[in-house]
Short mmCIF file of C-alpha atoms and ligand atoms in Angstrom, two decimals:
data_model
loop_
_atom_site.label_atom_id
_atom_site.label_comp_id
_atom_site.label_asym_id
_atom_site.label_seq_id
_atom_site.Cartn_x
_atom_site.Cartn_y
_atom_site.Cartn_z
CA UNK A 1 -28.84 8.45 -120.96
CA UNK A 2 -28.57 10.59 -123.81
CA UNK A 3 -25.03 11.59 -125.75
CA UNK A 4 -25.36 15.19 -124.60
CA UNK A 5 -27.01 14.11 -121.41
CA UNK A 6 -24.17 12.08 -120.69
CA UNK A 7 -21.79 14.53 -121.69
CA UNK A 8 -23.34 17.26 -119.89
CA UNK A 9 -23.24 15.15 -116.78
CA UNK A 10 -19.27 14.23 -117.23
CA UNK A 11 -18.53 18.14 -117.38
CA UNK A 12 -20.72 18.62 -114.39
CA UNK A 13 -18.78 16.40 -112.77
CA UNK A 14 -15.26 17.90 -113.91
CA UNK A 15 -16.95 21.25 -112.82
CA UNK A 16 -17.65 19.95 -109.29
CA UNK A 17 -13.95 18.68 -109.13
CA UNK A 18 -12.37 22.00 -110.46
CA UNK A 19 -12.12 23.68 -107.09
CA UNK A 20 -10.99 20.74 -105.37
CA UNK A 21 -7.59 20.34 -107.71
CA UNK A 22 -7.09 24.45 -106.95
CA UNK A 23 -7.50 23.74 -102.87
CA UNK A 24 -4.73 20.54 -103.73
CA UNK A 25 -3.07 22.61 -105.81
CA UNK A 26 -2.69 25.64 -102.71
CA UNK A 27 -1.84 23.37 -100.56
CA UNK A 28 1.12 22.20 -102.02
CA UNK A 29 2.63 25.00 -101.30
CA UNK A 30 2.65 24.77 -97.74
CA UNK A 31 5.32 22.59 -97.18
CA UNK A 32 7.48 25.70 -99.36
CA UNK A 33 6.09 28.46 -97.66
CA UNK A 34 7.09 27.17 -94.40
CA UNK A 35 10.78 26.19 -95.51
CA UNK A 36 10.76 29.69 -96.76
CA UNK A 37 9.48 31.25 -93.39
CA UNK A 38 12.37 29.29 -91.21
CA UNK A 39 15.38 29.69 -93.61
CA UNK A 40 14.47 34.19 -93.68
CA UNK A 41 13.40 33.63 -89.76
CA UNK A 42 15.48 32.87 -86.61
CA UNK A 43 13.65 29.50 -85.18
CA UNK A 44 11.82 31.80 -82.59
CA UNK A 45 9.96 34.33 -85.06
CA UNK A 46 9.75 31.71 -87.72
CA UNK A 47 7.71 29.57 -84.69
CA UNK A 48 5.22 32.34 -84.13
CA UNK A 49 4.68 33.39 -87.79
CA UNK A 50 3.72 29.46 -88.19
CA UNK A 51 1.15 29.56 -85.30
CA UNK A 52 -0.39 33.14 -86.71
CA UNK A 53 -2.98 31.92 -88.73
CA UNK A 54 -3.09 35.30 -90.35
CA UNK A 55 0.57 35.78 -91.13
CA UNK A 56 1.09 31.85 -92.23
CA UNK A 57 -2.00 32.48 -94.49
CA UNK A 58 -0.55 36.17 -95.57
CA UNK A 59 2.88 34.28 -96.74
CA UNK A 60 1.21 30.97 -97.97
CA UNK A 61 -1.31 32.74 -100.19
CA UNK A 62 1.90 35.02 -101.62
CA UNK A 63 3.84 32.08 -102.59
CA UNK A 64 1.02 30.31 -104.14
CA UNK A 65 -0.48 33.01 -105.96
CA UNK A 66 3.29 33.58 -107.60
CA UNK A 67 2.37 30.78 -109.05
CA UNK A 68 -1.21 30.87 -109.93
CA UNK A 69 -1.88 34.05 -110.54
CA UNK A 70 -0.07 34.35 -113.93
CA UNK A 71 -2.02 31.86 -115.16
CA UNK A 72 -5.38 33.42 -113.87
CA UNK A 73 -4.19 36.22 -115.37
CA UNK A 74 -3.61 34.84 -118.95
CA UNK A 75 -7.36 33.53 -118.99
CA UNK A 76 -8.37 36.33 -117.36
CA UNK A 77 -6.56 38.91 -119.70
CA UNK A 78 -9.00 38.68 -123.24
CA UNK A 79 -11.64 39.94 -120.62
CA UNK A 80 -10.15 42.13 -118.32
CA UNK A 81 -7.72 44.05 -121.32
CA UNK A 82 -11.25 45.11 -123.18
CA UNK A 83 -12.87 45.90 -119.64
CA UNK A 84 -10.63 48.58 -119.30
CA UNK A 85 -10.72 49.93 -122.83
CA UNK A 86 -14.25 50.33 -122.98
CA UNK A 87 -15.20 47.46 -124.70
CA UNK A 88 -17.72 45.39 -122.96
CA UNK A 89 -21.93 45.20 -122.94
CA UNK A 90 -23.65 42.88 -120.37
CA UNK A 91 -20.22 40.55 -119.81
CA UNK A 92 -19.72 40.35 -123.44
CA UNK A 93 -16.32 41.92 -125.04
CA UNK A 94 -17.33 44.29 -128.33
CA UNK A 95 -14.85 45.14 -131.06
CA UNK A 96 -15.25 49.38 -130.56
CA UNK A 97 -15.80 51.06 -127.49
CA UNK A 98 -19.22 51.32 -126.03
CA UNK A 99 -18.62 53.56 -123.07
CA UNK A 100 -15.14 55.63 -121.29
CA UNK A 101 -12.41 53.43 -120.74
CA UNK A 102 -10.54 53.79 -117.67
CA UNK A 103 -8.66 57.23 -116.84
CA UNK A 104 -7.53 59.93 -114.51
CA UNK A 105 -7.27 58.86 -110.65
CA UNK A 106 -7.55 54.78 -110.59
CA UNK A 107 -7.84 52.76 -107.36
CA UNK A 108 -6.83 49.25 -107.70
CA UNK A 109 -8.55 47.17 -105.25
CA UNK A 110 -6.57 43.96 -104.11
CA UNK A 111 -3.79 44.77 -106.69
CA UNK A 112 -1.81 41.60 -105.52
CA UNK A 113 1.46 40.61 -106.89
CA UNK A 114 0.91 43.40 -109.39
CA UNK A 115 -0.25 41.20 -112.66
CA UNK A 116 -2.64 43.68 -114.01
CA UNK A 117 -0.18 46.72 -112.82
CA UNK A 118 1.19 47.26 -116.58
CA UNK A 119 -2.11 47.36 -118.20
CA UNK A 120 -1.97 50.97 -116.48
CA UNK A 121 1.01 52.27 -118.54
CA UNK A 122 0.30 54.70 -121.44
CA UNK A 123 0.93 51.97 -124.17
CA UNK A 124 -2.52 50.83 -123.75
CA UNK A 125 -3.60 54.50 -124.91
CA UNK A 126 -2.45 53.84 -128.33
CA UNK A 127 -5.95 52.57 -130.45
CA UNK A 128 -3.98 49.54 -131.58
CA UNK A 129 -1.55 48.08 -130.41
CA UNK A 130 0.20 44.69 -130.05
CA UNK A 131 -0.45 42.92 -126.99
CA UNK A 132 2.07 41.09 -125.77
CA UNK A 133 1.60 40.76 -122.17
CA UNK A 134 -0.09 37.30 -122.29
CA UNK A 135 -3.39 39.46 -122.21
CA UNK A 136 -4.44 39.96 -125.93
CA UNK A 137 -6.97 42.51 -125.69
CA UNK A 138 -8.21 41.37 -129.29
CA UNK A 139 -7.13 44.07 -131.27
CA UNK A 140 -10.27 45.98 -130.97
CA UNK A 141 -10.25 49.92 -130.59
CA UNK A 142 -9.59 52.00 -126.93
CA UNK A 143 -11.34 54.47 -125.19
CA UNK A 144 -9.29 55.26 -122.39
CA UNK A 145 -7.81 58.49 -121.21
CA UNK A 146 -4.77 59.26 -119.75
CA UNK A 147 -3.96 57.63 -116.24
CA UNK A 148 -3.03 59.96 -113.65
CA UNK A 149 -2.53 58.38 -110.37
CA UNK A 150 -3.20 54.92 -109.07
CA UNK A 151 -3.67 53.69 -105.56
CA UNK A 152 -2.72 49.91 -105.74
CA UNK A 153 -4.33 48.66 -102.54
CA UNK A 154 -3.20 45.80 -101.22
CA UNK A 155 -2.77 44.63 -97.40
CA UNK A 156 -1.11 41.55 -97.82
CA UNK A 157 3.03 42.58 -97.05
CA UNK A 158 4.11 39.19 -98.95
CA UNK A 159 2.57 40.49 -102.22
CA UNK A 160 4.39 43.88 -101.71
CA UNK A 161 8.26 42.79 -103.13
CA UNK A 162 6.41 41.38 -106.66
CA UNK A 163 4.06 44.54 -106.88
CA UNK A 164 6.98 46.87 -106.46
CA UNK A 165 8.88 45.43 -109.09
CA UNK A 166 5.69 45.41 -111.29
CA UNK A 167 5.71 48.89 -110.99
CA UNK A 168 9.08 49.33 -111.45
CA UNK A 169 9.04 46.94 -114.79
CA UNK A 170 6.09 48.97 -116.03
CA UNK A 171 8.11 52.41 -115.46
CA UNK A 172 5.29 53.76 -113.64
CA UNK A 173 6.90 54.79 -109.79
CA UNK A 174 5.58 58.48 -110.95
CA UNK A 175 2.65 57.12 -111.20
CA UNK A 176 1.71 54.25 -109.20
CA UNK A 177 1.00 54.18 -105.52
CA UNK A 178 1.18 51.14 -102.94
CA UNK A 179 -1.17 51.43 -100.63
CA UNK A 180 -0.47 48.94 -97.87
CA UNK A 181 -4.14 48.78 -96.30
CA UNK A 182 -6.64 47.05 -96.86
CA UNK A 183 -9.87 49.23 -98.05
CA UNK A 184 -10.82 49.07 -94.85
CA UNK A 185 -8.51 51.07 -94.02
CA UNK A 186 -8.39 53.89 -96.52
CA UNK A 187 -10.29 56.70 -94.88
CA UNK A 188 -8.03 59.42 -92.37
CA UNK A 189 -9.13 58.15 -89.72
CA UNK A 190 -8.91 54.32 -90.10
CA UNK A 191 -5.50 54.65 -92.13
CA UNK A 192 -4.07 56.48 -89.03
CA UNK A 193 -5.12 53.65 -86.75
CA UNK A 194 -3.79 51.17 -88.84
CA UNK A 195 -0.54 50.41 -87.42
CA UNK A 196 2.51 47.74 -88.45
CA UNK A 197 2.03 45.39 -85.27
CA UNK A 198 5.64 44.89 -85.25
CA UNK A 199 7.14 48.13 -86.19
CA UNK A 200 4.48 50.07 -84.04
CA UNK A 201 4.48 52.51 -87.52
CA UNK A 202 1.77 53.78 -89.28
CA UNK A 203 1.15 51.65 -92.17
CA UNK A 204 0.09 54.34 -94.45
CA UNK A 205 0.57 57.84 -93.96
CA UNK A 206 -2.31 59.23 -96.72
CA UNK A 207 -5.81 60.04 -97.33
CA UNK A 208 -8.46 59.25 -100.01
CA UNK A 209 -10.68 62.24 -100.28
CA UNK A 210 -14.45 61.40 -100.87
CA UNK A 211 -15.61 61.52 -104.22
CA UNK A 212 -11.84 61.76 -105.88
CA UNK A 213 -11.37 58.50 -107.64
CA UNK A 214 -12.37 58.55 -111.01
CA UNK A 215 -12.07 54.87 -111.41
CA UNK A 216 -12.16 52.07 -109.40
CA UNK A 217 -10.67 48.50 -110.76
CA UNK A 218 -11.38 44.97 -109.12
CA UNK A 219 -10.06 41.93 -110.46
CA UNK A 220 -10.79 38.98 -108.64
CA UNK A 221 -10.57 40.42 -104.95
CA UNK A 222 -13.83 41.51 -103.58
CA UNK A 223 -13.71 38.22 -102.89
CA UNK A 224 -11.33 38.55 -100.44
CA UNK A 225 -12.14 41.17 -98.47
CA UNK A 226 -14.02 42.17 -95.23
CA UNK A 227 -17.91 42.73 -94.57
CA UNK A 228 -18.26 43.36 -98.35
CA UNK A 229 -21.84 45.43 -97.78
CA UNK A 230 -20.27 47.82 -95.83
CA UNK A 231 -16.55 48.14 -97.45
CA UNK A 232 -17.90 48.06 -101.43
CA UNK A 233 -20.47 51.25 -99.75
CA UNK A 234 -17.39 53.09 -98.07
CA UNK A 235 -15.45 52.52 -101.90
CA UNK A 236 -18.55 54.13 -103.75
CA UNK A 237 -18.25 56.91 -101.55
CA UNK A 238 -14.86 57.27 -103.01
CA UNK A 239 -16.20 57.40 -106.79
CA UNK A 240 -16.65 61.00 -108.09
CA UNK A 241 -19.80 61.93 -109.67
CA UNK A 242 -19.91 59.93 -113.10
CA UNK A 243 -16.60 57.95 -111.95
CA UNK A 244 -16.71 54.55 -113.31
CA UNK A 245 -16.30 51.30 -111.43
CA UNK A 246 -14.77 48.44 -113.60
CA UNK A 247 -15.70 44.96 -112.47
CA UNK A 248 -13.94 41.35 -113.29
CA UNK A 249 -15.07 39.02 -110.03
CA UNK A 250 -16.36 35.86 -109.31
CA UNK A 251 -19.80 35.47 -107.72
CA UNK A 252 -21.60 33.03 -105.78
CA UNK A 253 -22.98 30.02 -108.57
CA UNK A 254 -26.82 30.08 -109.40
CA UNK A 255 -28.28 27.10 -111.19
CA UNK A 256 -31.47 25.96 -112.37
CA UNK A 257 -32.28 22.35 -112.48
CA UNK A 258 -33.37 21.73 -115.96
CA UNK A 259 -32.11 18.09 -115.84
CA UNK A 260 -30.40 15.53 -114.08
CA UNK A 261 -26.75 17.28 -115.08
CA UNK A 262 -27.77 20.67 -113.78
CA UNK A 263 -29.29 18.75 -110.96
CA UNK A 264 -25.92 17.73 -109.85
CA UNK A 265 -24.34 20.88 -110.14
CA UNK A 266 -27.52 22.60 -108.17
CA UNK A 267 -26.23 20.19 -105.82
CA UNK A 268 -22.77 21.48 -105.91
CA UNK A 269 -24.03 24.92 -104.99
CA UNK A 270 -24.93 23.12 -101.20
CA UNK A 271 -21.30 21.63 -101.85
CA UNK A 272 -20.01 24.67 -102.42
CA UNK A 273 -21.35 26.01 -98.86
CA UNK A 274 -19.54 22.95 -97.54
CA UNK A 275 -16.31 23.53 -99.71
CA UNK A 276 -16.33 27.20 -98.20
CA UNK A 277 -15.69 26.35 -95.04
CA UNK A 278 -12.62 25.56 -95.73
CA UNK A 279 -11.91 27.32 -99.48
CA UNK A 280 -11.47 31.09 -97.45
CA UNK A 281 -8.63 29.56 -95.48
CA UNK A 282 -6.42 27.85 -98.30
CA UNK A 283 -6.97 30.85 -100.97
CA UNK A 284 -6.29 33.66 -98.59
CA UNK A 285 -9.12 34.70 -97.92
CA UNK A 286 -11.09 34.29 -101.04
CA UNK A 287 -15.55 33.61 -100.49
CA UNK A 288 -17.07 31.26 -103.22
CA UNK A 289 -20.67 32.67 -101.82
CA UNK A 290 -20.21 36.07 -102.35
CA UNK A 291 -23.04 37.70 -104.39
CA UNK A 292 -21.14 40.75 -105.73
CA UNK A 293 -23.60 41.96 -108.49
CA UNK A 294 -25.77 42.57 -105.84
CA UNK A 295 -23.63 44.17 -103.37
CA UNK A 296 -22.25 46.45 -105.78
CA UNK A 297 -25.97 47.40 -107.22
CA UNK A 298 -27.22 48.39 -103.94
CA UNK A 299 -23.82 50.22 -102.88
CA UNK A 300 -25.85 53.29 -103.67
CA UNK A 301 -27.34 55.18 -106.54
CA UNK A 302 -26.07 54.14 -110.04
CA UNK A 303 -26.54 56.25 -113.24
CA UNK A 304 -25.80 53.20 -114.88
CA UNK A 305 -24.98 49.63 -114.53
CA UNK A 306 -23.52 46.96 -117.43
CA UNK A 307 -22.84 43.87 -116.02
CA UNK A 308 -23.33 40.30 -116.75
CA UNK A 309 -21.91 37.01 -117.48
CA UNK A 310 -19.23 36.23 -119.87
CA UNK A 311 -20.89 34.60 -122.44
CA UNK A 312 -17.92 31.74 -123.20
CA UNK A 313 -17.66 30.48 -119.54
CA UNK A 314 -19.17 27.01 -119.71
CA UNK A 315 -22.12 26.36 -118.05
CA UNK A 316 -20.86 24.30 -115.30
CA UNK A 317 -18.63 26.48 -113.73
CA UNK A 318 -18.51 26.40 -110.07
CA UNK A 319 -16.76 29.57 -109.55
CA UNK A 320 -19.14 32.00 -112.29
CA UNK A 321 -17.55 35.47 -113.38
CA UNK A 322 -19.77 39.10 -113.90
CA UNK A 323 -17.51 41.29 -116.52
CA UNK A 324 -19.01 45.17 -116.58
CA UNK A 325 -19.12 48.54 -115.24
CA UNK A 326 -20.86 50.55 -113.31
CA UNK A 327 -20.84 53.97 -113.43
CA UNK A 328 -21.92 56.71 -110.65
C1 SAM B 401 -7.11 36.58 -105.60
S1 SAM B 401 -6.06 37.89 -105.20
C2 SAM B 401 -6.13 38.84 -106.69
C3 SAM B 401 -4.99 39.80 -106.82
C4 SAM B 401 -4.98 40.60 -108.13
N1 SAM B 401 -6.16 41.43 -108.27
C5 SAM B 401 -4.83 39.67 -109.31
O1 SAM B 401 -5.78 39.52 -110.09
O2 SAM B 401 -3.74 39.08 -109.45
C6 SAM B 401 -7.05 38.87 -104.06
C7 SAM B 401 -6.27 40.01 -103.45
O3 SAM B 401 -7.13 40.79 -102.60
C8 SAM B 401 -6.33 41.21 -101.51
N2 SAM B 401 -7.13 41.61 -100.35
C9 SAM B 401 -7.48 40.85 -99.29
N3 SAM B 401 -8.11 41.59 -98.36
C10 SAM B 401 -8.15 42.86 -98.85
C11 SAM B 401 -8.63 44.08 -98.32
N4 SAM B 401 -9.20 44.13 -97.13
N5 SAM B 401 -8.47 45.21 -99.05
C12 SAM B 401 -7.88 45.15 -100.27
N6 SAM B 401 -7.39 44.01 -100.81
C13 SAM B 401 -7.52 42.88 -100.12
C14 SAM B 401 -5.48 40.00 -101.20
O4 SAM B 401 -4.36 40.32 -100.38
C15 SAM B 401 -5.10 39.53 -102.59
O5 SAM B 401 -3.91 40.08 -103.04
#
């Protein structure tokens, strides 16, 4: 076997194991999350949160993610920073602005523990400026406009103490909105149905209009959420005219076999079927099969669409990104 054969083959092989040491990694925190959930509960509750697979998952995934997700985020930030200014053409990051950056009424889809919640503050108007969120934009130029509004959607009630305090750290309770649905939920009619099973409450007393968001973010979450054909469709709807939808996700892996170290990772996309089996219910929810650029193209008519592949991820990555915008 070839050097670069052989070489190629032993990153295939790390590639393959990647997911497998984040699944360990989640799991490790099950033995915390459940201390956690029986020293805040009496016995009786903390017994039937443990037996609701959704609530168990709900707290597991926050406790994990306060510990992954910074991290994500730091890799994720020399992408996601430029996304927003502007500055990216078919997944790669440009040094000046090649389209609007993001402005005016924002929805954040899946905003989490509130990681990317800063990048919303007015600072990032400025043309330069000195990144020092862990981000690093890469100095280049901005055009964004002034932020308005922004719904931060995100179900999950365990990520709800770290967002607030994101927003609070970032100064922007004016500004920023939790919205504690999940997108299913966002119309009238569905928020008003959606009810706090314990509290009997509504969860969310407002109302997205149609065609009143100017932007729409998504960082690593449609992933996550429900019949994604039908939920990304009822999101467009949401997009005004010429409103912008800016895109950092991952997306099912497609390989060809060009030789025997592709072959194994072609073989890793069957794995990968396997591993999801499993993967949805240790990462709260997340799909590893989800093909994303494609439910987003067909969500309905686009003016435009500037999408692709970031350039730098190596070729054996199991869990592939697409880096763009799409605009309405
Ligand atoms: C991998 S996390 C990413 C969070 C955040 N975007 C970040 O980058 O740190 C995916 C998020 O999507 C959220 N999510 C799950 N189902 C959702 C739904 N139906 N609507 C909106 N968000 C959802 C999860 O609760 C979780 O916080």
């Amino acid at each position: 076997m070839s050097d670069s054969l052989l070489t190629r083959t032993k990153e295939a092989f790390w590639g393959l194991l990647d997911p497998w040491l984040f699944l360990q990694l989640s799991a490790s925190f099950i033995p915390q999350t459940t201390r956690h959930i029986f020293s805040t509960h009496p016995f009786s509750s903390g017994l039937s949160i443990l037996f609701s697979p959704s609530r168990f998952r709900d707290l597991w995934f926050g406790h994990f993610w306060a510990f992954a997700g910074p991290q994500v985020r730091e890799g994720a930030g020399p992408r996601v920073l430029p996304l927003l200014d502007g500055r990216t053409s078919r997944g790669v990051v440009t040094d000046s602005p090649t389209g609007p950056g993001v402005g005016g009424v924002v929805l954040e889809v899946g905003a989490g523990s509130g990681l990317w919640v800063e990048v919303f503050s007015d600072r990032y108007l400025a043309p330069s400026r000195d990144d020092a969120s862990g981000g690093g934009g890469g100095g280049g130029g901005t055009a964004r406009t002034k932020i308005t509004r922004v719904y931060g959607v995100e179900p999950n009630p365990a990520q709800h103490p770290a967002l607030r305090r994101a927003v609070e750290d970032a100064g922007l309770q004016d500004v920023y909105e939790i919205v504690p649905v999940g997108i299913e939920d966002l119309s009238s009619s569905s928020a008003a149905a959606a009810e706090d099973k314990t509290t009997k409450k509504k969860k969310w007393d407002g109302n997205i209009e149609p065609e009143s968001v100017d932007c729409i973010v998504s960082v690593l979450c449609l992933c996550s959420i429900p019949d994604p054909e039908r939920h990304i469709r009822e999101l467009y709807s949401l997009l005004r005219p010429g409103g912008r939808w800016y895109v950092y996700e991952h997306v099912l892996v497609e390989y060809s076999c060009v030789d025997i170290s592709s072959a194994i990772l072609l073989t890793s996309t069957r794995a990968i079927g396997f591993l999801n089996l499993v993967w949805p219910h240790f990462i709260g929810g997340c799909e590893m099969c989800r093909q994303t650029e494609k439910t987003l193209r067909e969500a309905g008519p686009w003016a435009k669409i500037d999408l692709g592949q970031p350039p730098a991820e190596m070729w054996y990555h199991c869990l592939p990104h697409i880096l763009g915008v799409l605009t309405k």
